[in-house]
Amino acid sequence: MALSKVIIVGAGPSGLLLGLLLSNAGIAVDLLDAESTVSDQPRAAHYASPAAYELDRAGVLDDVKARGFTFKTMAWRKPGTSFVAGTTTEHLPDDYPHKMVVLPLDQLGGLLVEHIGRQEMASVKWNHRVVKVGQEQEGDCAWVDVETPDGMKRLTADYVVGCDGASSTVRRELFGPEYPGETLNAQIIATNVYYPFSKYYPSDSNFIIHPDNLYMAAKITNDGLYRVTYKEVPNLTREQYIARQPKRYEEILPGNPKPDQYTITNISPYKLQQRCAQSFRVGRILLAADAAHLCNPFGGLGLTGGIADVGSLYDSLLGIHLSKASDTILTKYAEIRRQIWTDIIDPMSRENFARLHQDAETAREKDPFFRLCVQAESDPELSREIALGYERLRVDMRQYWSS
């Protein structure tokens, strides 16, 4: 059954990427977003191999590499910069096409908007706030009620996909306000900052191990912008966290910098969430990425896992469009992607965060993952295996097409 249109709610990176993939395949897409432009908040920037694969399929990976850079090394360190353990991509083949790439999420969003702007089959409608979602009783279409600059409108499509983030309207319309899971008793502050970390850290990404002063310092642009995400005490206001930032930087960062020694371009407090929707499909309404599941950001599993959702959902919808799959493939999509969150994303992201709370002095010997990293220092094959560990997040749904 050729699809006439898919409505995607949310023009963040996952929604934009799904829209680009579908429109490239000749499927009409409307992307609806309540905001007026791509968000510039400091968010994830690292796209592991399953995400790079989908960016490649969408025809944007070369542009991502040109505007960003290819990731090489990750390290865990003691306070004071001493090395504990690390991983590298240096043992992947030179011609391996889907190495981890780095580009701030707002820049990726802008890039995807540029590419979608060249598509006759896709349109991005900013200032379109979806307030209600449903489907006809006959089951032949889904619909959204939208607040637009020209008043309320009802739009219909073969399917509606919620890619509208953690506070998803689509998910709430399906299941009410409950988002099963928990908010961890921890607070992090994400900042984008220019500071000469390369003097202290040779690795692209660095995780400092300490129960109270843990943080991540990761290079995210070629001109030296870093993402610094650090732990804070819970239950303060945004204004209090911003007021505490200079003191926290001086306490935890190498060189103990004063405010005149760095330039912050963005700062935002975040709660750490581990949540997953009851289902990723109800009839002709589907969920993907943060609208479907959340995890803490340490390890990049949320972003790459969300983009892996997009790839699996694209394969499923394309199979229906080409009459190579019935719509039961969407139930398979929902089951598989939810199981991946349960079995991989949730436990691994929790382990990644917990790993930063241990005793840095003994972590290299006691932590099983660090022991594996140490072994990989002299074992190129194991090093390659670790570098490709994210591949478990990708599922090619074309295996469920008819021959």
C-alpha positions as semicolon CSV with decimal commas, in nm:
position;residue;x (nm);y (nm);z (nm)
1;M;0,000;0,000;0,000
2;A;0,160;0,324;-0,112
3;L;0,155;0,576;0,172
4;S;-0,001;0,912;0,091
5;K;0,143;1,104;0,388
6;V;0,313;1,067;0,725
7;I;0,282;1,338;0,991
8;I;0,582;1,371;1,221
9;V;0,526;1,569;1,540
10;G;0,852;1,731;1,651
11;A;1,119;1,885;1,428
12;G;1,411;1,789;1,647
13;P;1,695;1,579;1,504
14;S;1,502;1,249;1,515
15;G;1,190;1,390;1,353
16;L;1,388;1,577;1,089
17;L;1,598;1,271;1,007
18;L;1,291;1,048;0,975
19;G;1,126;1,310;0,755
20;L;1,431;1,329;0,531
21;L;1,458;0,951;0,496
22;L;1,089;0,914;0,411
23;S;1,080;1,204;0,165
24;N;1,395;1,075;-0,006
25;A;1,197;0,754;-0,064
26;G;0,906;0,944;-0,222
27;I;0,675;0,952;0,081
28;A;0,508;1,286;0,157
29;V;0,585;1,419;0,504
30;D;0,458;1,706;0,719
31;L;0,683;1,794;1,014
32;L;0,502;1,995;1,283
33;D;0,681;2,179;1,563
34;A;0,554;2,419;1,827
35;E;0,874;2,624;1,823
36;S;0,982;2,877;1,563
37;T;1,324;2,724;1,489
38;V;1,569;2,451;1,586
39;S;1,653;2,449;1,959
40;D;1,997;2,584;2,058
41;Q;2,007;2,425;2,405
42;P;2,326;2,233;2,495
43;R;2,243;1,873;2,417
44;A;2,413;1,561;2,286
45;A;2,665;1,585;2,002
46;H;2,806;1,234;1,947
47;Y;2,667;0,998;1,683
48;A;2,793;0,641;1,723
49;S;2,803;0,394;1,435
50;P;2,426;0,313;1,419
51;A;2,348;0,686;1,406
52;A;2,622;0,751;1,150
53;Y;2,471;0,472;0,938
54;E;2,131;0,646;0,934
55;L;2,288;0,985;0,862
56;D;2,461;0,820;0,567
57;R;2,137;0,670;0,439
58;A;1,975;1,012;0,459
59;G;2,257;1,162;0,249
60;V;2,392;1,399;0,516
61;L;2,689;1,214;0,667
62;D;2,947;1,383;0,444
63;D;2,813;1,724;0,547
64;V;2,822;1,621;0,914
65;K;3,186;1,517;0,878
66;A;3,271;1,841;0,696
67;R;3,109;2,061;0,961
68;G;3,208;1,843;1,257
69;F;3,480;1,584;1,305
70;T;3,537;1,210;1,335
71;F;3,572;1,091;1,692
72;K;3,886;0,898;1,795
73;T;3,947;0,859;2,169
74;M;3,757;0,842;2,498
75;A;3,916;0,835;2,844
76;W;3,818;0,799;3,208
77;R;4,039;0,993;3,444
78;K;4,107;1,068;3,807
79;P;4,056;1,424;3,933
80;G;4,377;1,597;3,833
81;T;4,379;1,444;3,481
82;S;4,559;1,109;3,547
83;F;4,450;0,838;3,300
84;V;4,249;0,537;3,427
85;A;4,126;0,362;3,111
86;G;4,006;0,443;2,762
87;T;3,880;0,335;2,422
88;T;3,985;0,423;2,069
89;T;3,866;0,386;1,710
90;E;4,222;0,365;1,573
91;H;4,193;-0,010;1,513
92;L;3,884;0,018;1,293
93;P;3,967;-0,017;0,920
94;D;4,053;0,314;0,754
95;D;3,767;0,265;0,510
96;Y;3,506;0,181;0,775
97;P;3,232;0,428;0,675
98;H;3,040;0,475;0,999
99;K;3,284;0,577;1,268
100;M;3,145;0,797;1,544
101;V;3,107;1,159;1,431
102;V;3,063;1,473;1,640
103;L;2,851;1,780;1,567
104;P;2,637;1,981;1,814
105;L;2,274;1,882;1,789
106;D;2,152;2,230;1,696
107;Q;2,396;2,232;1,403
108;L;2,275;1,890;1,291
109;G;1,918;2,021;1,313
110;G;2,005;2,316;1,093
111;L;2,176;2,086;0,844
112;L;1,874;1,855;0,826
113;V;1,642;2,153;0,774
114;E;1,861;2,260;0,480
115;H;1,833;1,915;0,321
116;I;1,459;1,887;0,380
117;G;1,418;2,231;0,220
118;R;1,535;2,075;-0,107
119;Q;1,266;1,806;-0,093
120;E;0,935;1,855;-0,272
121;M;0,782;1,573;-0,066
122;A;0,852;1,725;0,278
123;S;0,766;2,044;0,461
124;V;0,857;2,174;0,806
125;K;0,578;2,375;0,968
126;W;0,712;2,583;1,258
127;N;0,476;2,741;1,514
128;H;0,242;2,444;1,474
129;R;0,155;2,314;1,820
130;V;-0,018;1,975;1,822
131;V;-0,281;1,968;2,097
132;K;-0,471;1,647;2,023
133;V;-0,399;1,321;1,841
134;G;-0,635;1,044;1,731
135;Q;-0,736;0,802;1,459
136;E;-1,055;0,726;1,274
137;Q;-1,263;0,439;1,409
138;E;-1,245;0,269;1,072
139;G;-0,866;0,265;1,117
140;D;-0,790;0,412;0,777
141;C;-0,607;0,727;0,892
142;A;-0,471;0,917;1,191
143;W;-0,515;1,286;1,268
144;V;-0,377;1,574;1,471
145;D;-0,543;1,896;1,587
146;V;-0,294;2,178;1,555
147;E;-0,273;2,536;1,679
148;T;-0,130;2,727;1,383
149;P;-0,066;3,097;1,312
150;D;-0,391;3,083;1,110
151;G;-0,600;2,916;1,380
152;M;-0,691;2,557;1,468
153;K;-0,659;2,294;1,196
154;R;-0,707;1,918;1,173
155;L;-0,451;1,739;0,957
156;T;-0,475;1,374;0,853
157;A;-0,223;1,116;0,735
158;D;-0,169;0,743;0,705
159;Y;0,042;0,750;1,022
160;V;0,135;0,999;1,293
161;V;0,479;0,966;1,452
162;G;0,561;1,131;1,784
163;C;0,920;1,255;1,782
164;D;0,830;1,541;2,013
165;G;1,070;1,474;2,297
166;A;1,050;1,396;2,666
167;S;0,731;1,600;2,716
168;S;0,566;1,443;2,411
169;T;0,207;1,548;2,346
170;V;0,163;1,240;2,128
171;R;0,265;1,007;2,411
172;R;0,037;1,187;2,659
173;E;-0,253;1,160;2,416
174;L;-0,196;0,783;2,398
175;F;-0,125;0,704;2,762
176;G;-0,200;1,008;2,978
177;P;0,058;1,195;3,186
178;E;0,239;0,887;3,320
179;Y;0,585;0,820;3,174
180;P;0,694;0,496;3,344
181;G;1,035;0,497;3,505
182;E;1,217;0,722;3,748
183;T;1,397;1,051;3,795
184;L;1,739;0,978;3,943
185;N;1,834;1,160;4,261
186;A;2,101;1,360;4,085
187;Q;2,129;1,689;3,901
188;I;2,359;1,769;3,612
189;I;2,446;2,100;3,452
190;A;2,525;2,099;3,081
191;T;2,746;2,380;2,954
192;N;2,907;2,468;2,623
193;V;3,236;2,641;2,689
194;Y;3,557;2,760;2,527
195;Y;3,845;2,661;2,756
196;P;4,183;2,509;2,657
197;F;4,114;2,153;2,771
198;S;4,358;2,018;2,511
199;K;4,640;2,138;2,739
200;Y;4,522;1,888;2,999
201;Y;4,337;1,614;2,808
202;P;4,460;1,460;2,481
203;S;4,136;1,259;2,438
204;D;3,829;1,378;2,249
205;S;3,600;1,287;2,541
206;N;3,700;1,269;2,906
207;F;3,506;1,139;3,207
208;I;3,632;1,236;3,552
209;I;3,560;0,982;3,827
210;H;3,453;1,125;4,162
211;P;3,142;1,070;4,379
212;D;3,061;1,442;4,405
213;N;3,278;1,616;4,145
214;L;3,228;1,386;3,847
215;Y;3,202;1,551;3,508
216;M;3,246;1,503;3,135
217;A;3,458;1,731;2,916
218;A;3,412;1,651;2,546
219;K;3,526;1,841;2,241
220;I;3,224;1,913;2,019
221;T;3,352;2,151;1,748
222;N;3,670;2,200;1,550
223;D;3,720;2,550;1,688
224;G;3,761;2,426;2,045
225;L;3,410;2,437;2,190
226;Y;3,366;2,177;2,466
227;R;3,063;2,024;2,632
228;V;3,117;2,018;3,008
229;T;2,848;1,832;3,200
230;Y;2,898;1,818;3,576
231;K;2,714;1,689;3,878
232;E;2,542;1,927;4,118
233;V;2,338;1,909;4,437
234;P;1,968;1,848;4,367
235;N;1,663;2,066;4,425
236;L;1,798;2,416;4,356
237;T;1,647;2,666;4,114
238;R;1,788;2,734;3,770
239;E;1,907;3,074;3,891
240;Q;2,089;2,915;4,185
241;Y;2,263;2,663;3,960
242;I;2,378;2,938;3,725
243;A;2,504;3,142;4,021
244;R;2,702;2,840;4,149
245;Q;2,864;2,763;3,813
246;P;3,184;2,975;3,851
247;K;3,261;2,816;4,188
248;R;3,196;2,466;4,055
249;Y;3,420;2,521;3,752
250;E;3,698;2,645;3,978
251;E;3,655;2,343;4,207
252;I;3,651;2,068;3,946
253;L;3,815;2,173;3,619
254;P;4,187;2,139;3,551
255;G;4,369;2,467;3,608
256;N;4,095;2,582;3,851
257;P;3,986;2,856;3,610
258;K;3,835;3,191;3,700
259;P;3,546;3,327;3,490
260;D;3,776;3,550;3,283
261;Q;3,962;3,237;3,162
262;Y;3,672;3,075;2,975
263;T;3,368;3,167;2,769
264;I;3,037;2,989;2,826
265;T;2,798;2,998;2,532
266;N;2,514;2,793;2,684
267;I;2,418;2,654;3,024
268;S;2,121;2,439;3,120
269;P;2,035;2,224;3,425
270;Y;1,899;1,875;3,358
271;K;1,731;1,608;3,563
272;L;1,845;1,254;3,489
273;Q;1,560;1,035;3,365
274;Q;1,531;0,661;3,302
275;R;1,188;0,616;3,141
276;C;1,015;0,416;2,871
277;A;0,663;0,440;2,727
278;Q;0,417;0,155;2,775
279;S;0,427;0,088;2,401
280;F;0,571;0,255;2,092
281;R;0,261;0,183;1,883
282;V;-0,113;0,232;1,918
283;G;-0,277;0,165;1,581
284;R;-0,160;0,429;1,335
285;I;0,019;0,636;1,599
286;L;0,384;0,564;1,673
287;L;0,658;0,687;1,907
288;A;1,033;0,717;1,858
289;A;1,341;0,857;2,033
290;D;1,288;1,072;2,348
291;A;0,910;1,057;2,308
292;A;0,943;0,680;2,353
293;H;1,232;0,644;2,599
294;L;1,481;0,843;2,805
295;C;1,814;0,770;2,971
296;N;2,091;0,972;3,132
297;P;2,340;1,120;2,882
298;F;2,658;0,946;2,999
299;G;2,760;0,723;2,710
300;G;2,547;0,876;2,435
301;L;2,296;0,590;2,435
302;G;1,992;0,818;2,429
303;L;2,081;1,004;2,110
304;T;2,220;0,707;1,919
305;G;1,937;0,485;2,044
306;G;1,682;0,741;1,930
307;I;1,833;0,764;1,583
308;A;1,842;0,383;1,568
309;D;1,466;0,395;1,639
310;V;1,430;0,625;1,340
311;G;1,616;0,385;1,112
312;S;1,404;0,088;1,218
313;L;1,082;0,288;1,181
314;Y;1,185;0,414;0,838
315;D;1,250;0,057;0,718
316;S;0,910;-0,049;0,851
317;L;0,715;0,235;0,689
318;L;0,905;0,193;0,363
319;G;0,819;-0,177;0,359
320;I;0,450;-0,088;0,388
321;H;0,484;0,180;0,118
322;L;0,646;-0,067;-0,123
323;S;0,393;-0,343;-0,041
324;K;0,676;-0,558;0,095
325;A;0,533;-0,565;0,449
326;S;0,194;-0,544;0,617
327;D;0,139;-0,292;0,892
328;T;0,207;-0,567;1,149
329;I;0,574;-0,481;1,094
330;L;0,504;-0,170;1,302
331;T;0,411;-0,389;1,598
332;K;0,740;-0,571;1,547
333;Y;0,917;-0,233;1,538
334;A;0,753;-0,132;1,867
335;E;0,839;-0,461;2,038
336;I;1,202;-0,470;1,921
337;R;1,286;-0,108;1,998
338;R;1,127;-0,128;2,343
339;Q;1,321;-0,447;2,417
340;I;1,646;-0,278;2,316
341;W;1,578;-0,002;2,567
342;T;1,500;-0,257;2,838
343;D;1,792;-0,492;2,769
344;I;2,067;-0,251;2,657
345;I;2,003;0,122;2,684
346;D;1,861;0,138;3,036
347;P;2,112;-0,091;3,212
348;M;2,415;0,035;3,021
349;S;2,336;0,402;3,077
350;R;2,285;0,338;3,448
351;E;2,619;0,155;3,464
352;N;2,792;0,441;3,281
353;F;2,669;0,693;3,536
354;A;2,740;0,469;3,835
355;R;3,093;0,405;3,703
356;L;3,183;0,770;3,761
357;H;3,099;0,746;4,132
358;Q;3,355;0,481;4,227
359;D;3,702;0,517;4,382
360;A;3,921;0,647;4,100
361;E;4,234;0,509;4,265
362;T;4,121;0,147;4,236
363;A;3,883;0,169;3,937
364;R;4,134;0,048;3,676
365;E;4,178;-0,282;3,862
366;K;3,827;-0,334;4,000
367;D;3,587;-0,216;3,731
368;P;3,512;-0,501;3,481
369;F;3,472;-0,263;3,187
370;F;3,799;-0,084;3,265
371;R;3,975;-0,421;3,289
372;L;3,842;-0,495;2,940
373;C;3,975;-0,158;2,816
374;V;4,316;-0,237;2,965
375;Q;4,319;-0,573;2,786
376;A;4,226;-0,398;2,461
377;E;4,534;-0,175;2,486
378;S;4,737;-0,472;2,355
379;D;4,459;-0,649;2,164
380;P;4,353;-0,467;1,844
381;E;4,069;-0,712;1,775
382;L;3,917;-0,651;2,118
383;S;3,965;-0,277;2,070
384;R;3,766;-0,296;1,746
385;E;3,493;-0,497;1,920
386;I;3,458;-0,234;2,193
387;A;3,451;0,047;1,936
388;L;3,163;-0,127;1,757
389;G;2,968;-0,202;2,076
390;Y;2,695;0,047;1,985
391;E;2,602;-0,168;1,683
392;R;2,374;-0,369;1,911
393;L;2,135;-0,073;1,903
394;R;2,070;-0,103;1,528
395;V;1,810;-0,344;1,388
396;D;1,750;-0,366;1,013
397;M;1,374;-0,415;0,984
398;R;1,409;-0,506;0,616
399;Q;1,469;-0,863;0,737
400;Y;1,094;-0,869;0,810
401;W;0,995;-0,769;0,456
402;S;0,855;-1,035;0,224
403;S;1,106;-1,169;-0,026
